[in-house]
mmCIF file of C-alpha atoms and ligand atoms in Angstrom:
data_model
loop_
_atom_site.group_PDB
_atom_site.id
_atom_site.type_symbol
_atom_site.label_atom_id
_atom_site.label_comp_id
_atom_site.label_asym_id
_atom_site.label_seq_id
_atom_site.Cartn_x
_atom_site.Cartn_y
_atom_site.Cartn_z
ATOM 1 C CA MET A 1 23.239 6.790 -9.732
ATOM 2 C CA GLY A 2 20.358 4.457 -9.037
ATOM 3 C CA ALA A 3 18.378 5.520 -12.130
ATOM 4 C CA LEU A 4 16.008 3.146 -13.829
ATOM 5 C CA GLU A 5 13.851 3.109 -16.959
ATOM 6 C CA VAL A 6 10.370 1.599 -16.816
ATOM 7 C CA ASN A 7 7.918 1.788 -19.733
ATOM 8 C CA GLY A 8 9.781 4.750 -21.222
ATOM 9 C CA LYS A 9 9.891 6.830 -18.034
ATOM 10 C CA GLU A 10 12.888 7.513 -15.831
ATOM 11 C CA PHE A 11 12.869 6.794 -12.121
ATOM 12 C CA LYS A 12 15.525 7.350 -9.473
ATOM 13 C CA LEU A 13 16.120 5.676 -6.131
ATOM 14 C CA SER A 14 14.000 7.195 -3.380
ATOM 15 C CA LEU A 15 13.726 4.718 -0.493
ATOM 16 C CA PRO A 16 16.299 1.928 -0.257
ATOM 17 C CA ALA A 17 15.302 -1.561 0.825
ATOM 18 C CA GLU A 18 17.018 -1.185 4.229
ATOM 19 C CA ASP A 19 14.908 1.892 5.029
ATOM 20 C CA ILE A 20 11.725 0.098 3.977
ATOM 21 C CA GLN A 21 12.587 -2.893 6.177
ATOM 22 C CA GLN A 22 13.211 -0.559 9.133
ATOM 23 C CA ILE A 23 9.819 1.117 8.589
ATOM 24 C CA VAL A 24 8.094 -2.285 8.506
ATOM 25 C CA ASP A 25 10.039 -3.391 11.608
ATOM 26 C CA ASP A 26 8.903 -0.341 13.558
ATOM 27 C CA MET A 27 5.277 -0.796 12.511
ATOM 28 C CA ALA A 28 5.361 -4.487 13.484
ATOM 29 C CA VAL A 29 6.696 -3.639 16.953
ATOM 30 C CA ARG A 30 3.776 -1.251 17.467
ATOM 31 C CA MET A 31 1.219 -3.734 16.136
ATOM 32 C CA ASN A 32 2.542 -6.647 18.185
ATOM 33 C CA ALA A 33 2.057 -4.481 21.281
ATOM 34 C CA ASP A 34 -1.284 -2.870 20.320
ATOM 35 C CA LEU A 35 -3.088 -5.852 18.825
ATOM 36 C CA ALA A 36 -2.028 -8.735 21.109
ATOM 37 C CA GLY A 37 -5.046 -10.685 22.380
ATOM 38 C CA HIS A 38 -7.370 -9.276 19.673
ATOM 39 C CA ASN A 39 -6.730 -11.901 16.972
ATOM 40 C CA PRO A 40 -6.688 -9.232 14.253
ATOM 41 C CA LEU A 41 -7.784 -10.019 10.715
ATOM 42 C CA PHE A 42 -5.432 -8.257 8.323
ATOM 43 C CA VAL A 43 -7.016 -7.391 4.988
ATOM 44 C CA ALA A 44 -4.353 -6.580 2.436
ATOM 45 C CA VAL A 45 -5.264 -4.698 -0.728
ATOM 46 C CA LEU A 46 -3.957 -6.372 -3.871
ATOM 47 C CA ASN A 47 -2.030 -5.871 -5.955
ATOM 48 C CA GLY A 48 0.136 -3.141 -4.471
ATOM 49 C CA ALA A 49 0.255 -4.245 -0.826
ATOM 50 C CA PHE A 50 1.497 -7.778 -1.397
ATOM 51 C CA MET A 51 5.148 -7.145 -0.460
ATOM 52 C CA PHE A 52 4.368 -4.892 2.486
ATOM 53 C CA ALA A 53 1.814 -7.417 3.755
ATOM 54 C CA GLY A 54 4.278 -10.307 3.352
ATOM 55 C CA ASP A 55 7.103 -8.558 5.186
ATOM 56 C CA LEU A 56 4.787 -7.301 7.914
ATOM 57 C CA MET A 57 3.196 -10.714 8.477
ATOM 58 C CA LYS A 58 6.609 -12.346 8.923
ATOM 59 C CA ARG A 59 7.121 -9.998 11.862
ATOM 60 C CA MET A 60 3.748 -10.500 13.543
ATOM 61 C CA LYS A 61 4.299 -12.635 16.625
ATOM 62 C CA ILE A 62 0.689 -12.574 17.844
ATOM 63 C CA ASP A 63 -2.318 -14.709 16.956
ATOM 64 C CA CYS A 64 -3.669 -13.203 13.703
ATOM 65 C CA GLU A 65 -5.097 -13.959 10.254
ATOM 66 C CA ILE A 66 -4.677 -12.451 6.811
ATOM 67 C CA SER A 67 -6.923 -12.281 3.784
ATOM 68 C CA PHE A 68 -6.880 -10.269 0.575
ATOM 69 C CA VAL A 69 -9.119 -8.028 -1.489
ATOM 70 C CA LYS A 70 -8.371 -6.659 -4.886
ATOM 71 C CA MET A 71 -9.181 -3.053 -5.732
ATOM 72 C CA ALA A 72 -7.997 -0.789 -8.508
ATOM 73 C CA SER A 73 -8.377 2.905 -9.276
ATOM 74 C CA TYR A 74 -5.090 3.811 -10.887
ATOM 75 C CA GLU A 75 -4.444 4.046 -14.590
ATOM 76 C CA GLY A 76 -0.914 4.996 -15.564
ATOM 77 C CA THR A 77 0.394 7.523 -13.050
ATOM 78 C CA SER A 78 -2.833 9.045 -11.713
ATOM 79 C CA SER A 79 -5.985 7.931 -9.960
ATOM 80 C CA SER A 80 -8.978 7.436 -12.248
ATOM 81 C CA GLY A 81 -11.301 8.340 -9.366
ATOM 82 C CA ASP A 82 -13.380 5.262 -10.088
ATOM 83 C CA VAL A 83 -12.568 2.500 -7.625
ATOM 84 C CA LYS A 84 -13.351 -1.042 -8.694
ATOM 85 C CA THR A 85 -13.545 -4.030 -6.377
ATOM 86 C CA LEU A 86 -12.098 -6.846 -8.407
ATOM 87 C CA LEU A 87 -11.928 -9.580 -5.800
ATOM 88 C CA GLY A 88 -13.988 -9.691 -2.622
ATOM 89 C CA LEU A 89 -13.332 -11.035 0.853
ATOM 90 C CA ASP A 90 -13.798 -14.712 1.613
ATOM 91 C CA VAL A 91 -13.764 -14.556 5.418
ATOM 92 C CA ASP A 92 -16.276 -13.544 8.062
ATOM 93 C CA VAL A 93 -15.518 -10.045 9.321
ATOM 94 C CA GLU A 94 -18.359 -9.678 11.827
ATOM 95 C CA ASP A 95 -17.104 -8.800 15.321
ATOM 96 C CA ARG A 96 -13.476 -9.002 14.222
ATOM 97 C CA LEU A 97 -10.772 -6.419 14.676
ATOM 98 C CA VAL A 98 -9.911 -5.731 11.033
ATOM 99 C CA VAL A 99 -6.688 -4.025 9.961
ATOM 100 C CA ILE A 100 -6.596 -2.852 6.344
ATOM 101 C CA LEU A 101 -3.109 -3.040 4.824
ATOM 102 C CA GLU A 102 -2.438 -0.621 1.957
ATOM 103 C CA ASP A 103 0.766 0.069 0.074
ATOM 104 C CA ILE A 104 0.163 3.776 -0.457
ATOM 105 C CA ILE A 105 -2.644 6.253 0.088
ATOM 106 C CA ASP A 106 -2.972 9.048 -2.434
ATOM 107 C CA SER A 107 -6.448 10.610 -2.804
ATOM 108 C CA GLY A 108 -7.866 8.097 -0.331
ATOM 109 C CA LEU A 109 -10.639 6.990 -2.704
ATOM 110 C CA THR A 110 -9.549 3.354 -2.661
ATOM 111 C CA LEU A 111 -9.431 3.354 1.120
ATOM 112 C CA GLU A 112 -12.798 5.086 1.418
ATOM 113 C CA ALA A 113 -14.447 2.534 -0.886
ATOM 114 C CA LEU A 114 -12.982 -0.370 1.082
ATOM 115 C CA VAL A 115 -13.874 1.118 4.471
ATOM 116 C CA ASN A 116 -17.459 1.612 3.259
ATOM 117 C CA GLU A 117 -17.696 -1.996 2.084
ATOM 118 C CA LEU A 118 -16.086 -3.486 5.171
ATOM 119 C CA SER A 119 -18.181 -1.380 7.555
ATOM 120 C CA LYS A 120 -21.326 -3.026 6.184
ATOM 121 C CA LEU A 121 -19.943 -6.381 7.350
ATOM 122 C CA LYS A 122 -20.045 -5.197 10.992
ATOM 123 C CA PRO A 123 -16.448 -5.552 12.170
ATOM 124 C CA LYS A 124 -15.853 -4.885 15.875
ATOM 125 C CA GLU A 125 -13.239 -2.325 14.930
ATOM 126 C CA LEU A 126 -11.619 -1.174 11.719
ATOM 127 C CA LYS A 127 -8.022 0.033 11.666
ATOM 128 C CA VAL A 128 -5.886 1.157 8.757
ATOM 129 C CA ALA A 129 -2.170 0.610 8.203
ATOM 130 C CA VAL A 130 -0.330 2.056 5.241
ATOM 131 C CA LEU A 131 3.298 1.871 4.236
ATOM 132 C CA LEU A 132 3.307 5.270 2.502
ATOM 133 C CA LEU A 133 0.981 8.255 2.784
ATOM 134 C CA LYS A 134 0.845 11.269 0.473
ATOM 135 C CA PRO A 135 -0.581 13.825 2.925
ATOM 136 C CA ASP A 136 -0.787 16.564 0.286
ATOM 137 C CA ALA A 137 -3.100 14.430 -1.848
ATOM 138 C CA TYR A 138 -5.107 12.773 0.904
ATOM 139 C CA SER A 139 -8.477 14.455 1.349
ATOM 140 C CA ASN A 140 -10.421 11.990 3.382
ATOM 141 C CA ALA A 141 -11.854 11.777 6.852
ATOM 142 C CA VAL A 142 -10.847 8.158 7.437
ATOM 143 C CA GLU A 143 -8.307 8.053 10.248
ATOM 144 C CA ILE A 144 -5.120 6.157 9.497
ATOM 145 C CA ASP A 145 -3.802 4.289 12.534
ATOM 146 C CA TYR A 146 -0.390 3.231 11.240
ATOM 147 C CA VAL A 147 1.625 5.274 8.745
ATOM 148 C CA GLY A 148 5.020 3.908 7.735
ATOM 149 C CA LYS A 149 6.244 7.099 6.116
ATOM 150 C CA GLU A 150 4.839 10.287 4.642
ATOM 151 C CA VAL A 151 5.990 11.012 1.109
ATOM 152 C CA SER A 152 5.677 13.919 -1.319
ATOM 153 C CA ASN A 153 2.916 13.994 -3.904
ATOM 154 C CA GLU A 154 4.940 12.269 -6.584
ATOM 155 C CA PHE A 155 4.742 8.983 -8.411
ATOM 156 C CA LEU A 156 6.596 6.016 -6.933
ATOM 157 C CA ILE A 157 7.290 2.467 -8.042
ATOM 158 C CA GLY A 158 8.860 -0.583 -6.439
ATOM 159 C CA TYR A 159 8.114 -2.787 -3.432
ATOM 160 C CA GLY A 160 4.664 -3.642 -4.794
ATOM 161 C CA LEU A 161 3.975 -0.251 -6.414
ATOM 162 C CA ASP A 162 3.689 -0.311 -10.176
ATOM 163 C CA TYR A 163 3.651 1.828 -13.265
ATOM 164 C CA ASN A 164 1.180 0.090 -15.609
ATOM 165 C CA GLY A 165 2.023 -3.255 -14.079
ATOM 166 C CA ARG A 166 5.790 -2.829 -14.061
ATOM 167 C CA GLY A 167 8.186 -2.334 -11.178
ATOM 168 C CA ARG A 168 6.330 -4.231 -8.443
ATOM 169 C CA ASN A 169 9.228 -6.660 -8.051
ATOM 170 C CA LEU A 170 11.820 -4.033 -7.099
ATOM 171 C CA GLU A 171 13.018 -4.245 -3.496
ATOM 172 C CA ASP A 172 13.729 -0.491 -3.335
ATOM 173 C CA ILE A 173 11.262 2.330 -4.011
ATOM 174 C CA TYR A 174 11.929 4.679 -6.933
ATOM 175 C CA ILE A 175 10.505 8.104 -7.791
ATOM 176 C CA LEU A 176 9.518 9.409 -11.241
ATOM 177 C CA THR A 177 11.982 12.052 -12.440
ATOM 178 C CA ASN A 178 9.624 13.529 -15.064
ATOM 179 C CA GLU A 179 12.350 13.242 -17.626
ATOM 180 C CA GLU A 180 10.888 11.536 -20.664
ATOM 181 C CA ILE A 181 13.308 9.103 -22.172
ATOM 182 C CA PRO A 182 13.760 9.907 -25.867
ATOM 183 C CA ILE A 183 12.596 7.083 -28.074
ATOM 184 C CA THR A 184 15.541 5.838 -30.055
ATOM 185 C CA GLU A 185 14.690 4.341 -33.392
ATOM 186 C CA PHE A 186 16.926 1.701 -34.767
HETATM 187 P P1 IMP B 201 -5.987 6.497 -4.006
HETATM 188 O O1 IMP B 201 -7.291 5.793 -4.189
HETATM 189 O O2 IMP B 201 -5.887 7.756 -4.845
HETATM 190 O O3 IMP B 201 -5.653 6.773 -2.538
HETATM 191 O O4 IMP B 201 -4.864 5.566 -4.595
HETATM 192 C C1 IMP B 201 -4.469 4.458 -3.919
HETATM 193 C C2 IMP B 201 -3.949 3.355 -4.801
HETATM 194 O O5 IMP B 201 -3.395 3.867 -6.008
HETATM 195 C C3 IMP B 201 -2.852 2.630 -4.075
HETATM 196 O O6 IMP B 201 -3.367 1.503 -3.431
HETATM 197 C C4 IMP B 201 -1.884 2.299 -5.171
HETATM 198 O O7 IMP B 201 -2.194 1.021 -5.678
HETATM 199 C C5 IMP B 201 -2.107 3.327 -6.225
HETATM 200 N N1 IMP B 201 -1.095 4.406 -6.112
HETATM 201 C C6 IMP B 201 -1.203 5.606 -5.483
HETATM 202 N N2 IMP B 201 -0.081 6.315 -5.582
HETATM 203 C C7 IMP B 201 0.786 5.559 -6.287
HETATM 204 C C8 IMP B 201 2.153 5.745 -6.713
HETATM 205 O O8 IMP B 201 2.825 6.756 -6.447
HETATM 206 N N3 IMP B 201 2.689 4.716 -7.411
HETATM 207 C C9 IMP B 201 2.011 3.570 -7.715
HETATM 208 N N4 IMP B 201 0.755 3.357 -7.328
HETATM 209 C C10 IMP B 201 0.133 4.335 -6.624
HETATM 210 MG MG1 MG B 202 -3.085 -0.391 -3.996
#
């Protein structure tokens, strides 16, 4: 039940939409309390974080702003290790409380690259919020302030997460089953 085929690979349901919404709810409650009066600037990392950022922003009841950067390191189902900044920031970060919004942290290379770039722009404080964290893969010193949920070191799609561009639109999160789907020739 709940199986899905994307680009010839099989995925099964891992985190239903209701659970994701509860995770985002809980994070928003914490942020509304912690960040009130600081006018935080949320910086969401495209493409993957667009749904998380959208749902989170709808729940922010404090004075805040959001902007976007675009970074990419993944090819297929693993990190290429080479992080590219594809679209830079268009707002002034100096003296702002900046909260990076990421969909998922794996090796942490994407986060590290972004933290390095943003730090040069002299924010007052830099915080990190992530929907999903793979603690077994993460090997980085950057502290993560808000973690929605820790997940195993496996490949996920849905709710913004993609496999070669596919699956971002799914409202649930699915996990790769490692069962190759036989190619049927007609
Ligand atoms: P990192 O640089 O290895 O931490 O990888 C982080 C980025 O790779 C995330 O922002 C995602 O866009 C992507 N990514 C990491 N794990 C997954 C996954 O399981 N599914 C889809 N994308 C992923
Ligand atoms: Mg991403």
